[in-house]
Amino acid sequence: LRDEKIECCRFSRDGMKPFLFCTVAKGSKAVTVVWNISDWSRIGYKRLLGKPVSTLSVSLDGKFLALGSQDGDFCVVDVKEMEISHWSKKVHLGSPICGIEFCPTERVVISTSPQWGAELTRLNVPADWKEWQIWLILLALFLASAVLFYVFYQNSGSFWSGTPRRDVIDLPSHAEF
């Protein structure tokens, strides 16, 4: 630990998983380390940005982590998989990114640097399902099952109604024997 330097730290934000994300530099190598803050056990580490990190941010839903570099690049990491889902190179053309934040409602980040000011970047990450979209799918499934039930009911003879189906042969009654 003597030659390791903690660069940036952020807590998870979703409230369900008590994590601490830290970027640690050891010489020219940098890794992102995740600790479980309920028992301070180290969950794991991964080399993500591959260079010293100047800023770190966690999305409001806790699903994404943004890492800004000293040379103006940044990446966005899917926290669940700890894989890079977006990479932007030379956003600030060699100037260190001093701040990076997620938009609360969209998959957009704002990054800032002293030389280039603020830059907005739309992320190419999968969109989240909205609650109304899930309810709409459930309603569509319910309506489709109601329509199918009606179609099957209309096209089949009912045992309880006493009306025979047209494709069934009538059997002779007892009186005819």
Coordinates of C-alpha atoms in Angstrom, one line a residue:
L1 CA 0.0 0.0 0.0
R2 CA 3.0 2.3 0.4
D3 CA 3.3 3.0 -3.4
E4 CA -0.4 3.1 -4.0
K5 CA -2.2 6.4 -4.2
I6 CA -5.9 6.8 -3.8
E7 CA -7.0 9.3 -6.5
C8 CA -10.8 9.6 -6.2
C9 CA -13.6 8.0 -4.2
R10 CA -17.4 8.0 -4.4
F11 CA -20.1 6.2 -2.6
S12 CA -22.8 4.2 -4.4
R13 CA -26.1 6.1 -4.7
D14 CA -28.9 3.6 -5.1
G15 CA -29.2 2.9 -1.3
M16 CA -29.4 -0.9 -1.8
K17 CA -25.7 -1.7 -2.2
P18 CA -23.4 0.1 0.2
F19 CA -20.3 0.3 -2.0
L20 CA -17.3 2.7 -2.1
F21 CA -15.7 3.1 -5.5
C22 CA -12.0 4.3 -5.4
T23 CA -9.5 4.8 -8.1
V24 CA -6.0 3.7 -7.0
A25 CA -2.8 4.6 -8.9
K26 CA 0.3 2.5 -8.6
G27 CA 3.0 4.1 -10.7
S28 CA 1.6 4.7 -14.1
K29 CA -1.1 2.0 -13.7
A30 CA -4.6 2.8 -12.4
V31 CA -7.3 0.5 -11.2
T32 CA -10.9 1.0 -9.9
V33 CA -11.4 -0.7 -6.5
V34 CA -14.8 -1.5 -5.0
W35 CA -15.3 -2.0 -1.2
N36 CA -18.4 -3.2 0.6
I37 CA -18.8 -0.5 3.3
S38 CA -21.0 -2.6 5.6
D39 CA -18.0 -4.8 6.5
W40 CA -15.1 -3.0 4.6
S41 CA -14.3 -6.0 2.6
R42 CA -12.7 -5.5 -0.8
I43 CA -15.1 -6.8 -3.5
G44 CA -12.7 -6.5 -6.3
Y45 CA -10.7 -4.3 -8.6
K46 CA -10.5 -3.7 -12.4
R47 CA -8.4 -1.7 -14.8
L48 CA -10.9 0.4 -16.6
L49 CA -9.6 3.8 -17.8
G50 CA -6.0 2.5 -17.9
K51 CA -4.5 5.9 -16.9
P52 CA -4.6 8.2 -13.9
V53 CA -8.1 9.4 -13.0
S54 CA -8.8 13.1 -12.3
T55 CA -12.5 12.8 -11.4
L56 CA -15.1 10.2 -10.6
S57 CA -18.9 10.3 -10.5
V58 CA -21.8 7.9 -9.8
S59 CA -25.2 8.2 -11.6
L60 CA -28.2 8.9 -9.4
D61 CA -29.6 5.4 -10.0
G62 CA -26.2 3.9 -9.1
K63 CA -26.0 1.9 -12.4
F64 CA -23.2 3.8 -14.0
L65 CA -19.8 5.2 -12.9
A66 CA -17.9 7.9 -14.9
L67 CA -14.2 8.3 -14.8
G68 CA -12.4 11.3 -16.2
S69 CA -8.7 11.3 -17.0
Q70 CA -5.8 13.8 -16.9
D71 CA -5.7 14.0 -20.7
G72 CA -9.3 14.8 -21.4
D73 CA -10.8 11.3 -22.0
F74 CA -13.6 9.8 -20.0
C75 CA -15.4 6.5 -19.8
V76 CA -18.7 5.3 -18.4
V77 CA -18.8 1.9 -16.7
D78 CA -21.8 -0.3 -16.1
V79 CA -21.5 -1.0 -12.3
K80 CA -23.3 -4.3 -12.4
E81 CA -20.8 -5.8 -14.9
M82 CA -17.9 -3.5 -14.2
E83 CA -17.5 -3.1 -18.0
I84 CA -17.0 0.0 -20.0
S85 CA -20.2 0.9 -21.8
H86 CA -19.2 4.3 -23.3
W87 CA -15.8 5.8 -24.1
S88 CA -15.2 9.4 -25.2
K89 CA -11.6 10.3 -26.2
K90 CA -10.2 13.8 -26.3
V91 CA -13.4 15.5 -25.2
H92 CA -11.2 18.2 -23.6
L93 CA -8.2 17.9 -25.9
G94 CA -5.4 17.2 -23.4
S95 CA -6.8 19.2 -20.5
P96 CA -7.6 17.3 -17.3
I97 CA -11.3 16.8 -16.6
C98 CA -11.9 18.4 -13.3
G99 CA -15.6 17.5 -12.9
I100 CA -18.1 15.1 -14.4
E101 CA -21.7 14.6 -13.5
F102 CA -24.7 12.6 -14.8
C103 CA -27.9 14.3 -15.9
P104 CA -30.7 13.2 -13.4
T105 CA -33.2 12.3 -16.1
E106 CA -31.3 11.4 -19.3
R107 CA -28.2 9.4 -20.2
V108 CA -26.1 12.5 -20.6
V109 CA -23.0 13.6 -18.8
I110 CA -21.5 17.1 -18.4
S111 CA -17.7 17.2 -18.1
T112 CA -15.7 20.3 -17.2
S113 CA -12.0 21.3 -17.6
P114 CA -10.2 24.6 -16.9
Q115 CA -9.1 25.1 -20.5
W116 CA -12.3 24.0 -22.4
G117 CA -15.1 24.7 -20.0
A118 CA -18.2 22.4 -20.0
E119 CA -19.0 19.7 -22.6
L120 CA -22.2 17.8 -22.8
T121 CA -22.0 14.2 -24.1
R122 CA -24.9 11.9 -24.9
L123 CA -24.1 8.4 -23.8
N124 CA -24.5 5.4 -26.0
V125 CA -25.7 3.1 -23.2
P126 CA -28.9 1.1 -23.1
A127 CA -32.0 3.1 -22.0
D128 CA -33.8 2.1 -18.8
W129 CA -37.4 0.8 -18.9
K130 CA -39.8 3.4 -17.6
E131 CA -42.5 2.3 -15.2
W132 CA -45.3 3.3 -17.6
Q133 CA -43.7 1.1 -20.4
I134 CA -43.9 -1.9 -18.1
W135 CA -47.6 -1.2 -17.3
L136 CA -48.3 -0.7 -21.0
I137 CA -46.8 -4.1 -21.9
L138 CA -48.9 -5.8 -19.1
L139 CA -52.0 -4.1 -20.4
A140 CA -51.3 -5.2 -23.9
L141 CA -50.8 -8.8 -22.8
F142 CA -54.0 -8.7 -20.8
L143 CA -56.0 -7.3 -23.9
A144 CA -54.4 -9.9 -26.2
S145 CA -55.4 -12.7 -23.9
A146 CA -58.9 -11.4 -23.6
V147 CA -59.2 -11.2 -27.4
L148 CA -57.8 -14.8 -27.8
F149 CA -60.3 -16.0 -25.2
Y150 CA -63.2 -14.4 -27.1
V151 CA -62.0 -15.8 -30.4
F152 CA -61.7 -19.4 -29.0
Y153 CA -65.0 -19.1 -27.2
Q154 CA -66.8 -18.0 -30.4
N155 CA -65.2 -20.6 -32.6
S156 CA -65.7 -23.6 -30.4
G157 CA -68.9 -25.4 -29.4
S158 CA -69.7 -25.2 -25.8
F159 CA -70.2 -28.4 -23.8
W160 CA -72.4 -26.6 -21.3
S161 CA -74.7 -24.8 -23.8
G162 CA -75.9 -28.0 -25.4
T163 CA -75.3 -26.8 -28.9
P164 CA -73.4 -29.4 -30.8
R165 CA -70.3 -28.4 -32.8
R166 CA -70.8 -28.5 -36.6
D167 CA -67.9 -30.8 -37.2
V168 CA -69.0 -33.5 -34.8
I169 CA -71.2 -36.4 -36.1
D170 CA -74.6 -36.8 -34.4
L171 CA -75.0 -40.2 -32.7
P172 CA -78.4 -41.9 -32.8
S173 CA -80.5 -41.6 -29.7
H174 CA -81.9 -44.5 -27.5
A175 CA -85.3 -44.3 -29.2
E176 CA -83.8 -45.2 -32.6
F177 CA -82.4 -48.6 -31.3

